[in-house]
PDB file of C-alpha atoms in Angstrom:
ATOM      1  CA  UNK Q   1       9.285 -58.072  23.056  1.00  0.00           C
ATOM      2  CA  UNK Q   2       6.624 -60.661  23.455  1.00  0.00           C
ATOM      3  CA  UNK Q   3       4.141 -57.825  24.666  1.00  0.00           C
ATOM      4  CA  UNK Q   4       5.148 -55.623  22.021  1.00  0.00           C
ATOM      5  CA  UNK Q   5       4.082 -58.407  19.425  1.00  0.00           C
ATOM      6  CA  UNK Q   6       0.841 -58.726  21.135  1.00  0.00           C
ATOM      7  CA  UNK Q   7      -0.125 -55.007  20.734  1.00  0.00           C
ATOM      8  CA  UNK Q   8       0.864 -54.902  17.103  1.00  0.00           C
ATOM      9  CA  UNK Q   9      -1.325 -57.844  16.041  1.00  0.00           C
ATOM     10  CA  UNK Q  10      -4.439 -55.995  17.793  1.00  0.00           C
ATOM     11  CA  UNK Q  11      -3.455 -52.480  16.397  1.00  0.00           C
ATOM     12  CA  UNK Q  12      -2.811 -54.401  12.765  1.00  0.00           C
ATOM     13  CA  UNK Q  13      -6.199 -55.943  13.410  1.00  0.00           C
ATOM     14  CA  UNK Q  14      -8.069 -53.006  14.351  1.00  0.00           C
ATOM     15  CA  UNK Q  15      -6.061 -51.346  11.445  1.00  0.00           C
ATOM     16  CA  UNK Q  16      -7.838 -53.640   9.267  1.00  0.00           C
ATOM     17  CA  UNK Q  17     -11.759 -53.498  10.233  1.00  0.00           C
ATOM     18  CA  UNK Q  18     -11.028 -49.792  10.903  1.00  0.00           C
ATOM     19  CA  UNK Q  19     -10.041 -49.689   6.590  1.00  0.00           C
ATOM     20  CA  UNK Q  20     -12.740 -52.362   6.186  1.00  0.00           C
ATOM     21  CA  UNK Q  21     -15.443 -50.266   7.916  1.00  0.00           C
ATOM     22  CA  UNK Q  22     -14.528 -47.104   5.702  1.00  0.00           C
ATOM     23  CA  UNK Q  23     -14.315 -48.757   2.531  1.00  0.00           C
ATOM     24  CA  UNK Q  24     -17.674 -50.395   3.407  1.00  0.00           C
ATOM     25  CA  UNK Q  25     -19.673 -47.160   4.593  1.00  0.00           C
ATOM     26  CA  UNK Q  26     -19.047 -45.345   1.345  1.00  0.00           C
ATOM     27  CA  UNK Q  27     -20.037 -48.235  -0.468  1.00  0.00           C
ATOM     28  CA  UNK Q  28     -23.114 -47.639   1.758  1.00  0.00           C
ATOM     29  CA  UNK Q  29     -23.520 -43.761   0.842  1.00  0.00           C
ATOM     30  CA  UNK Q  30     -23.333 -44.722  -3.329  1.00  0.00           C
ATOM     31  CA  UNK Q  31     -26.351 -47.031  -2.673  1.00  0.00           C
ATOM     32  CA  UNK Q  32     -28.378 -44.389  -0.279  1.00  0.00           C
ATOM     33  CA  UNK Q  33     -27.905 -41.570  -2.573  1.00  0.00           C
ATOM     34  CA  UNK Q  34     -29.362 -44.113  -5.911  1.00  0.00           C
ATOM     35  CA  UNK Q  35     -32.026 -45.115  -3.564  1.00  0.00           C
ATOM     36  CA  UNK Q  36     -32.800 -41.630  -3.102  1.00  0.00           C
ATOM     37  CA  UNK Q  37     -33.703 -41.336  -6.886  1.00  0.00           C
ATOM     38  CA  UNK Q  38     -35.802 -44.255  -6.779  1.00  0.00           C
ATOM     39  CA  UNK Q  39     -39.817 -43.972  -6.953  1.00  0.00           C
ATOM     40  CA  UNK Q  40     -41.523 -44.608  -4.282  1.00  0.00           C
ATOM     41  CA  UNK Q  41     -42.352 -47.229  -2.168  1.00  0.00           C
ATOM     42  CA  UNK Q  42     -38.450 -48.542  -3.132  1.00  0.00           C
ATOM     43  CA  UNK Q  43     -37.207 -45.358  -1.909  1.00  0.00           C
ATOM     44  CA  UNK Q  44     -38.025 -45.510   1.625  1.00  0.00           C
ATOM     45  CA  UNK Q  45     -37.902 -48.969   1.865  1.00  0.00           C
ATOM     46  CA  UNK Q  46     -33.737 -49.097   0.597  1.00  0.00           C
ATOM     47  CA  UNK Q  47     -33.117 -45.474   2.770  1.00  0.00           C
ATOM     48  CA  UNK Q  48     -34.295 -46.950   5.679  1.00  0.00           C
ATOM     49  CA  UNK Q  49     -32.554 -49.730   5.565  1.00  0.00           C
ATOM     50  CA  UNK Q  50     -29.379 -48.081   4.566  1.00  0.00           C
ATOM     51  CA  UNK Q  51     -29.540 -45.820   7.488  1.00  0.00           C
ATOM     52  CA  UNK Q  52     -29.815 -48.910   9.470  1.00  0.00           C
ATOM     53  CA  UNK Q  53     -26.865 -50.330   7.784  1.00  0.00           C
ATOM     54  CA  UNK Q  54     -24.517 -47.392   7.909  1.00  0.00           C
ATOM     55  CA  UNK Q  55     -25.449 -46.635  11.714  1.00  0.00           C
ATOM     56  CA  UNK Q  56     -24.378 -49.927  12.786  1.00  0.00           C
ATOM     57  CA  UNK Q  57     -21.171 -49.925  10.514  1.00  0.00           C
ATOM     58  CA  UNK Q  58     -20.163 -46.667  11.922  1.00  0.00           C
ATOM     59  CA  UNK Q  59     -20.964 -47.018  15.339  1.00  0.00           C
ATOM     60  CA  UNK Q  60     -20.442 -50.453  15.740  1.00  0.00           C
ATOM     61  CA  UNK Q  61     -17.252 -51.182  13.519  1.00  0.00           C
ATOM     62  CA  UNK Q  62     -15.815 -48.268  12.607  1.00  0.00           C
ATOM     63  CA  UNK Q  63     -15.434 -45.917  14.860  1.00  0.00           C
ATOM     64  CA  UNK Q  64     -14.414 -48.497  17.542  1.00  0.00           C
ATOM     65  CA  UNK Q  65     -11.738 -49.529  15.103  1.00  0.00           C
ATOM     66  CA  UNK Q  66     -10.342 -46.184  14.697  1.00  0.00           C
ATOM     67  CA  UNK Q  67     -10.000 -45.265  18.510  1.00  0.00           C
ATOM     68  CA  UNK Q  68      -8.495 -49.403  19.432  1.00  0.00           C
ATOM     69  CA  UNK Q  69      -5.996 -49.363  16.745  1.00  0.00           C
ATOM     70  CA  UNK Q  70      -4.772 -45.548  17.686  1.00  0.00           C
ATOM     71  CA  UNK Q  71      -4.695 -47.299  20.994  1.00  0.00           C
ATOM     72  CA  UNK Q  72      -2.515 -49.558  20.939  1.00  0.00           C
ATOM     73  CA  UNK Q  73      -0.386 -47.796  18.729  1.00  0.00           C
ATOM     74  CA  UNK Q  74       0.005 -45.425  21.303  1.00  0.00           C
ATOM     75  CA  UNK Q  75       0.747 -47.737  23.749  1.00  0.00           C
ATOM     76  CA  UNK Q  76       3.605 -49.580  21.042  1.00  0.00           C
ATOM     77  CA  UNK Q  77       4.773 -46.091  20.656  1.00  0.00           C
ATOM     78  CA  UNK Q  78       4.812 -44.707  23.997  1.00  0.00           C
ATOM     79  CA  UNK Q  79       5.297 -47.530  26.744  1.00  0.00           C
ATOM     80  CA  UNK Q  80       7.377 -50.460  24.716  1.00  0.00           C
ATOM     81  CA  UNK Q  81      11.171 -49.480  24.046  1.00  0.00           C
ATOM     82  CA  UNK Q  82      11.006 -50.497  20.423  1.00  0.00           C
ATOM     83  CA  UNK Q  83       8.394 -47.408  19.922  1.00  0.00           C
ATOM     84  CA  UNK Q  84      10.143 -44.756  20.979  1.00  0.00           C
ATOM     85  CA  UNK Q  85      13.000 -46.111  18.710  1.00  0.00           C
ATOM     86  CA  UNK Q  86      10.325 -46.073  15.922  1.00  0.00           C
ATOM     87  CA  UNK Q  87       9.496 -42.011  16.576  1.00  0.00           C
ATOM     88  CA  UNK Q  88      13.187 -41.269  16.172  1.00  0.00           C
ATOM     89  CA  UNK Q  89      12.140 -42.166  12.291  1.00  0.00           C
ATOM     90  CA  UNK Q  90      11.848 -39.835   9.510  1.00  0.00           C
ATOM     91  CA  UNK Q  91       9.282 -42.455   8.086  1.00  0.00           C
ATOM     92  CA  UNK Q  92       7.242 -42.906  11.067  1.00  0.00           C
ATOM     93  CA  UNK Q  93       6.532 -39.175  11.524  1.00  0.00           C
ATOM     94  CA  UNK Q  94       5.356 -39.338   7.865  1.00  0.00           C
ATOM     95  CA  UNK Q  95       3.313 -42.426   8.590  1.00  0.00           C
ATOM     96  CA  UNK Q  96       1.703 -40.315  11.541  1.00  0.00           C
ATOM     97  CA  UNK Q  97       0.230 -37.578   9.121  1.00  0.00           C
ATOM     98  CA  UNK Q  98      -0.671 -40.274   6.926  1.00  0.00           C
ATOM     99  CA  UNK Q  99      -3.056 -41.110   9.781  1.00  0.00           C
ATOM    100  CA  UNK Q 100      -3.940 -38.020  10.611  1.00  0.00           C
ATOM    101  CA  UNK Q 101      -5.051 -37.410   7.154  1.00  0.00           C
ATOM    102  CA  UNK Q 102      -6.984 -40.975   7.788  1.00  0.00           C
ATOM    103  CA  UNK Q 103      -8.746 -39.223  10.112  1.00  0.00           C
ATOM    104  CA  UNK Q 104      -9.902 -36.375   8.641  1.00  0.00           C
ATOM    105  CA  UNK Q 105     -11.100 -38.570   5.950  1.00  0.00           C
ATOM    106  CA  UNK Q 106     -13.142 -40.457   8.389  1.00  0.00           C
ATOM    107  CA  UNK Q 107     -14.142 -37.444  10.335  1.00  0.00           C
ATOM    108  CA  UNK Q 108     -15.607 -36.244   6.743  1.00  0.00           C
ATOM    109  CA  UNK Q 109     -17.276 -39.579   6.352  1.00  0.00           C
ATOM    110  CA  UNK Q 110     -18.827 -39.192   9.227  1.00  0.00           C
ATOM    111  CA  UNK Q 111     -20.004 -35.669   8.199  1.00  0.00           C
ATOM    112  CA  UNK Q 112     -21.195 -37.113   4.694  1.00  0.00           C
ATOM    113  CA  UNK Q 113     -23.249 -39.921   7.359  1.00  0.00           C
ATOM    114  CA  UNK Q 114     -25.107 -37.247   9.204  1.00  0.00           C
ATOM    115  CA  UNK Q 115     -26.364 -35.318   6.050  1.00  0.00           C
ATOM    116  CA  UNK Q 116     -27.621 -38.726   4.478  1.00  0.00           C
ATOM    117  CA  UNK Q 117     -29.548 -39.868   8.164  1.00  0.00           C
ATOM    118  CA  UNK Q 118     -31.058 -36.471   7.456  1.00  0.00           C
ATOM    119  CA  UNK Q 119     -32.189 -37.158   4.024  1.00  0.00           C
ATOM    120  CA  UNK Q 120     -29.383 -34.404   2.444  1.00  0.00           C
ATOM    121  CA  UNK Q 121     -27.955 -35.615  -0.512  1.00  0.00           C
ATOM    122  CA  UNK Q 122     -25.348 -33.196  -1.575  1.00  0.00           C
ATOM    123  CA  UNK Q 123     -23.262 -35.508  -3.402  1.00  0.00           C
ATOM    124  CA  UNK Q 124     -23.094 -37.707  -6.919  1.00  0.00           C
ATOM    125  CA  UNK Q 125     -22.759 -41.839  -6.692  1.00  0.00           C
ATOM    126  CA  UNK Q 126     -20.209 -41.185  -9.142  1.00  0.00           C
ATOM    127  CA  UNK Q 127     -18.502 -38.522  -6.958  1.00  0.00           C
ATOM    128  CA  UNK Q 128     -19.205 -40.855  -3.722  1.00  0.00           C
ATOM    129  CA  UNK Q 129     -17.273 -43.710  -5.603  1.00  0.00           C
ATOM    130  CA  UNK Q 130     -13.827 -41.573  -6.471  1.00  0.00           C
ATOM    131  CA  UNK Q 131     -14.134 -40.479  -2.505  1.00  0.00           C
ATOM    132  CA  UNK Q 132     -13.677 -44.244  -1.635  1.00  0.00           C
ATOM    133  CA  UNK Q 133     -10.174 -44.182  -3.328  1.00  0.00           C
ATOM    134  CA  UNK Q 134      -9.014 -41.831  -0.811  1.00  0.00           C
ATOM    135  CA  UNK Q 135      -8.653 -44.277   1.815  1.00  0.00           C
ATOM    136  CA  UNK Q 136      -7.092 -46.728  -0.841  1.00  0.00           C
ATOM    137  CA  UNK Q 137      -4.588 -44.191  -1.687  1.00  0.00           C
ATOM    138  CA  UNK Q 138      -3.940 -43.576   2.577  1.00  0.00           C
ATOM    139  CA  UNK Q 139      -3.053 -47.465   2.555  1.00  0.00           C
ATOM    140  CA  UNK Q 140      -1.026 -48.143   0.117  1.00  0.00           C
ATOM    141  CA  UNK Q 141       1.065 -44.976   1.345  1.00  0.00           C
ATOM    142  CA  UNK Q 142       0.795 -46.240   4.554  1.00  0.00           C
ATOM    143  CA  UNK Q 143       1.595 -49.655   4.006  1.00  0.00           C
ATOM    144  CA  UNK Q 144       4.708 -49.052   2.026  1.00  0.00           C
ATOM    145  CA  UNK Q 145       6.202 -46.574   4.402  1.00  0.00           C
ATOM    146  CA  UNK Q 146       5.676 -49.004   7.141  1.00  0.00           C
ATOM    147  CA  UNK Q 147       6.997 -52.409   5.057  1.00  0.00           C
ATOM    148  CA  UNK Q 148      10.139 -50.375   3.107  1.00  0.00           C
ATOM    149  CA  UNK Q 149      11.109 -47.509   5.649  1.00  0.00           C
ATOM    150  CA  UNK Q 150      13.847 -45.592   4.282  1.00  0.00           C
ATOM    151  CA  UNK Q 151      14.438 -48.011   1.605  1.00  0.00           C
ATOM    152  CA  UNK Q 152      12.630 -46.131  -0.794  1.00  0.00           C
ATOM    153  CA  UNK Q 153      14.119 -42.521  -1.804  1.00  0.00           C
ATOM    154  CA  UNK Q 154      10.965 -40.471  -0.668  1.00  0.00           C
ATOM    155  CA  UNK Q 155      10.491 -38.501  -4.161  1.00  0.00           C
ATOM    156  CA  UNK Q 156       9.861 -41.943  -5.734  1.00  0.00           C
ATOM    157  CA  UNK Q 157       7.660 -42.742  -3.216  1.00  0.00           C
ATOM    158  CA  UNK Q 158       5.433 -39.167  -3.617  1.00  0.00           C
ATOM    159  CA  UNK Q 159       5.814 -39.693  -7.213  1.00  0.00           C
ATOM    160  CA  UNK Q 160       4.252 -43.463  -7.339  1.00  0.00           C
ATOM    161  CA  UNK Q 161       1.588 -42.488  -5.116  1.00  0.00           C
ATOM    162  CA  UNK Q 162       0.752 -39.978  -7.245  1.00  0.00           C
ATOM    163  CA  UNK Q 163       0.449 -42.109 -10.321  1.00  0.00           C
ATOM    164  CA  UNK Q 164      -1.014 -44.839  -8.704  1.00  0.00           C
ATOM    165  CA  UNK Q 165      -3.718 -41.925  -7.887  1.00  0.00           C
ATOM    166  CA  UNK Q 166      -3.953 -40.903 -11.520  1.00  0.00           C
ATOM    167  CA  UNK Q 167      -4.678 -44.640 -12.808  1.00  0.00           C
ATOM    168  CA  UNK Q 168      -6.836 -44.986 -10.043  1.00  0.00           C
ATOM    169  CA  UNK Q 169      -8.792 -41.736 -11.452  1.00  0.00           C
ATOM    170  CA  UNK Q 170      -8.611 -43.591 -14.919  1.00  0.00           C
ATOM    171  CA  UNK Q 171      -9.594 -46.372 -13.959  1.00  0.00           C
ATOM    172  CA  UNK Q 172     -12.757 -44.934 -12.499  1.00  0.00           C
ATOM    173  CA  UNK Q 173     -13.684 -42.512 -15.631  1.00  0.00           C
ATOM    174  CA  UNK Q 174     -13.377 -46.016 -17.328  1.00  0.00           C
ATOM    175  CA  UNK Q 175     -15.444 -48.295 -15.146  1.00  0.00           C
ATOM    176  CA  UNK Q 176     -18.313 -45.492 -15.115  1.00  0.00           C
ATOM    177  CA  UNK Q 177     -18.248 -45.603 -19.289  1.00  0.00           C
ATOM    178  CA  UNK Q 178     -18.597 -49.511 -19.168  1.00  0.00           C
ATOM    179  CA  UNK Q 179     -21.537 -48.554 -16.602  1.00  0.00           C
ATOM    180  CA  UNK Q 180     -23.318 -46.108 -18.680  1.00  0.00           C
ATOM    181  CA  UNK Q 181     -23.288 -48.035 -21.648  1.00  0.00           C
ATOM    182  CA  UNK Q 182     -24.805 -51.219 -19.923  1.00  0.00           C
ATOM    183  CA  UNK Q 183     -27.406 -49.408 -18.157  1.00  0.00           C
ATOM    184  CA  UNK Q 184     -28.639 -47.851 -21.537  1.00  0.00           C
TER     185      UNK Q 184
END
């Protein structure tokens, strides 16, 4: 047991700067794409740096995040009695494509990373901003599943998660009025 609380506080902390790291780096990508409308000398002198930034933040936090928390789950999962209790759960096999899902969002991120180290801006800040929800709305499914279990009916839970994703979508129509009408 006492090795199976060890290996949950690492995968919870790599859990954490793995969410940090991808809330971060499309921070990042709303700044490079404004700097990318900015007149020159700014321009170059905010890209750079931002490619600097979001290298470092990917490669050096992010990533590394991703593949040690995945670790130890596996090894909670896999080599600790209590996991393979946990995989007999309905919940936890949800909580698995949850995290797949986490990954294709970061393997898109990553995608989204190589097109702006190229200078490719194929995206909107505004659009850039709603794609940092996404990993919002992965965690709070996430983290309920893994606090409540089965103690939430499951249609509730799809249902609040999709709500919380509508007022989430509000809230950002909202927040880019209020910035409109102060930048003008």
């Amino acid at each position: 047991m006492e090795l199976y609380n060890y290996l949950k506080s690492l995968h919870l902390i790599f859990v954490i700067t793995w969410f940090a790291g991808l809330f971060y780096i499309v921070r990042l990508f709303v700044y490079q794409i404004e700097a990318a409308e900015k007149p020159s000398p700014e321009k170059e002198i905010l890209q750079r740096q931002y490619k600097i930034m979001t290298y470092r933040l990917l490669y050096i936090i992010t990533w590394p995040s991703a593949i040690l928390a995945s670790f130890f789950a596996y090894w909670m999962l896999f080599f600790t009695d209590l996991g393979s209790a946990w995989l007999q759960m309905p919940w936890m096999h949800v909580k698995l494509g949850f995290v797949f899902l986490l990954y294709l969002y970061h393997w898109k991120c990553h995608v989204i990373y190589n097109e702006l180290q190229q200078d490719e801006v194929k995206y909107t800040s505004n659009f850039m901003r709603l794609w940092n929800e996404g990993a919002t709305i992965i965690l709070f499914a996430v983290v309920f599943l893994v606090i409540l279990k089965n103690a939430v009916n499951w249609i509730y839970g799809v249902v609040g998660i999709v709500l919380f994703s509508v007022l989430i979508m509000l809230g950002f129509k909202f927040y880019k009025r209020i910035r409109e009408r102060n930048s003008s």
